[in-house]
Amino acid sequence: MPRTYSIAELARECGVTTRAIRFYEDQGMLSPLRDGQRRIYRPRDRTRLKLILRGKRLGFPLAEVREIIDLYDAPQGEDAQLHRLLAKIADRHRELEAKREDIEASLQELDAVADTCRDRLAELECGDRGGRRVKKPRRAAR
Amino acid sequence: MPRTYSIAELARECGVTTRAIRFYEDQGMLSPLRDGQRRIYRPRDRTRLKLILRGKRLGFPLAEVREIIDLYDAPQGEDAQLHRLLAKIADRHRELEAKREDIEASLQELDAVADTCRDRLAELECGDRGGRRVKKPRRAAR
DNA sequence: AATATGCTTTACGTTTACGTAAACGTCATG
DNA sequence: CATGACGTTTACGTAAACGTAAAGCATATT
């Protein structure tokens, strides 16, 4: 048999509280086995938890996270179902790429500020006391 | 003089409520001019609002969003200040790249599910009633 | 003058995503 | 046997991010 985890183990490994994990279960996002009262998490539960947390890091509300991870283990069903599934996947795809573009824009602007910042530092450190201007070398585009 | 916006204009353009905009002001993230009681937004206010919304889309809490956009108009000050600023920028940079990796992983897994899904569809549509297996052609990597 | 439109402040309500405490069960160990 | 370490359920509390009236001011139109 594969391997199992206690709730505390999972919590430690994933950097969340046990409360949070139970909460996700309440929301129908996890369904661990039971040994009497105790929850037993299998690798697939662990994977789902990690997916949940990744969704959260990306700013999706839990309700959406659930829809997303439900996509992951759904590719059964008949024709119409599969087409609906593909449509949903395409939606999420677009959503994620929009987010990626947001990130890339942010990174660029951040880099621009960093450049400005380094230019200022260069001015200061070469003992520039007056209004003399330093030639700003164009940074190579990454 | 450049151009100005009323709160309703900005709200419409950016797809948020006026309540939200006022809330961001309460949090010290916007400081529009006033014409008596009324708020007057200049281009820079508009830009800041868009930055706020982008930060939100990326899942940052407003408190962090404020720190981030504060980085944008801060590159003044003396040596030590500038170094602290650069450090903060580097932190945010790492944070954003981590998020981008999360996104890329999500996109890959999503694509994998889509492939599985299309394979199933192919099986169905070529009248596969039995357990016959369809050769899965490797999809070209984008 | 009255109505509409757009803005204002003040303030209480709501949803999400848990935190935190209480009160209890179950082993294993000192 | 009692003291922890770990788990459980139930339930109330809370921070963030607004939503939703309520009540009022200012200008424009009918």
mmCIF file with all atom_site columns, C-alpha atoms (C1' of nucleotides) in Angstrom, chain C:
data_model
loop_
_atom_site.group_PDB
_atom_site.id
_atom_site.type_symbol
_atom_site.label_atom_id
_atom_site.label_alt_id
_atom_site.label_comp_id
_atom_site.label_asym_id
_atom_site.label_entity_id
_atom_site.label_seq_id
_atom_site.pdbx_PDB_ins_code
_atom_site.Cartn_x
_atom_site.Cartn_y
_atom_site.Cartn_z
_atom_site.occupancy
_atom_site.B_iso_or_equiv
_atom_site.pdbx_formal_charge
_atom_site.auth_seq_id
_atom_site.auth_comp_id
_atom_site.auth_asym_id
_atom_site.auth_atom_id
_atom_site.pdbx_PDB_model_num
ATOM 1  C "C1'" . DA C 1 1  ? -40.769 74.787 -7.721  1.00 0.00 ? 1  DA C "C1'" 1
ATOM 2  C "C1'" . DA C 1 2  ? -40.069 70.083 -8.214  1.00 0.00 ? 2  DA C "C1'" 1
ATOM 3  C "C1'" . DT C 1 3  ? -37.604 66.330 -10.005 1.00 0.00 ? 3  DT C "C1'" 1
ATOM 4  C "C1'" . DA C 1 4  ? -33.541 64.062 -11.533 1.00 0.00 ? 4  DA C "C1'" 1
ATOM 5  C "C1'" . DT C 1 5  ? -28.622 63.194 -11.569 1.00 0.00 ? 5  DT C "C1'" 1
ATOM 6  C "C1'" . DG C 1 6  ? -24.420 62.740 -9.452  1.00 0.00 ? 6  DG C "C1'" 1
ATOM 7  C "C1'" . DC C 1 7  ? -21.803 63.206 -5.707  1.00 0.00 ? 7  DC C "C1'" 1
ATOM 8  C "C1'" . DT C 1 8  ? -20.936 63.184 -0.558  1.00 0.00 ? 8  DT C "C1'" 1
ATOM 9  C "C1'" . DT C 1 9  ? -20.475 61.012 4.389   1.00 0.00 ? 9  DT C "C1'" 1
ATOM 10 C "C1'" . DT C 1 10 ? -21.826 57.734 7.979   1.00 0.00 ? 10 DT C "C1'" 1
ATOM 11 C "C1'" . DA C 1 11 ? -22.757 53.398 9.402   1.00 0.00 ? 11 DA C "C1'" 1
ATOM 12 C "C1'" . DC C 1 12 ? -24.265 48.878 9.745   1.00 0.00 ? 12 DC C "C1'" 1
ATOM 13 C "C1'" . DG C 1 13 ? -24.407 44.278 7.043   1.00 0.00 ? 13 DG C "C1'" 1
ATOM 14 C "C1'" . DT C 1 14 ? -22.197 40.425 4.468   1.00 0.00 ? 14 DT C "C1'" 1
ATOM 15 C "C1'" . DT C 1 15 ? -19.048 37.003 2.533   1.00 0.00 ? 15 DT C "C1'" 1
ATOM 16 C "C1'" . DT C 1 16 ? -14.781 34.507 2.647   1.00 0.00 ? 16 DT C "C1'" 1
ATOM 17 C "C1'" . DA C 1 17 ? -11.453 31.983 4.962   1.00 0.00 ? 17 DA C "C1'" 1
ATOM 18 C "C1'" . DC C 1 18 ? -10.146 30.664 8.365   1.00 0.00 ? 18 DC C "C1'" 1
ATOM 19 C "C1'" . DG C 1 19 ? -8.590  31.526 14.088  1.00 0.00 ? 19 DG C "C1'" 1
ATOM 20 C "C1'" . DT C 1 20 ? -9.476  30.229 18.565  1.00 0.00 ? 20 DT C "C1'" 1
ATOM 21 C "C1'" . DA C 1 21 ? -11.443 28.155 22.419  1.00 0.00 ? 21 DA C "C1'" 1
ATOM 22 C "C1'" . DA C 1 22 ? -14.081 24.486 24.691  1.00 0.00 ? 22 DA C "C1'" 1
ATOM 23 C "C1'" . DA C 1 23 ? -14.848 19.904 25.683  1.00 0.00 ? 23 DA C "C1'" 1
ATOM 24 C "C1'" . DC C 1 24 ? -14.054 15.461 24.717  1.00 0.00 ? 24 DC C "C1'" 1
ATOM 25 C "C1'" . DG C 1 25 ? -11.792 10.626 22.828  1.00 0.00 ? 25 DG C "C1'" 1
ATOM 26 C "C1'" . DT C 1 26 ? -7.416  7.595  22.491  1.00 0.00 ? 26 DT C "C1'" 1
ATOM 27 C "C1'" . DC C 1 27 ? -3.189  5.911  22.895  1.00 0.00 ? 27 DC C "C1'" 1
ATOM 28 C "C1'" . DA C 1 28 ? 1.682   5.629  24.753  1.00 0.00 ? 28 DA C "C1'" 1
ATOM 29 C "C1'" . DT C 1 29 ? 4.827   6.798  28.135  1.00 0.00 ? 29 DT C "C1'" 1
ATOM 30 C "C1'" . DG C 1 30 ? 6.811   8.162  32.607  1.00 0.00 ? 30 DG C "C1'" 1
#
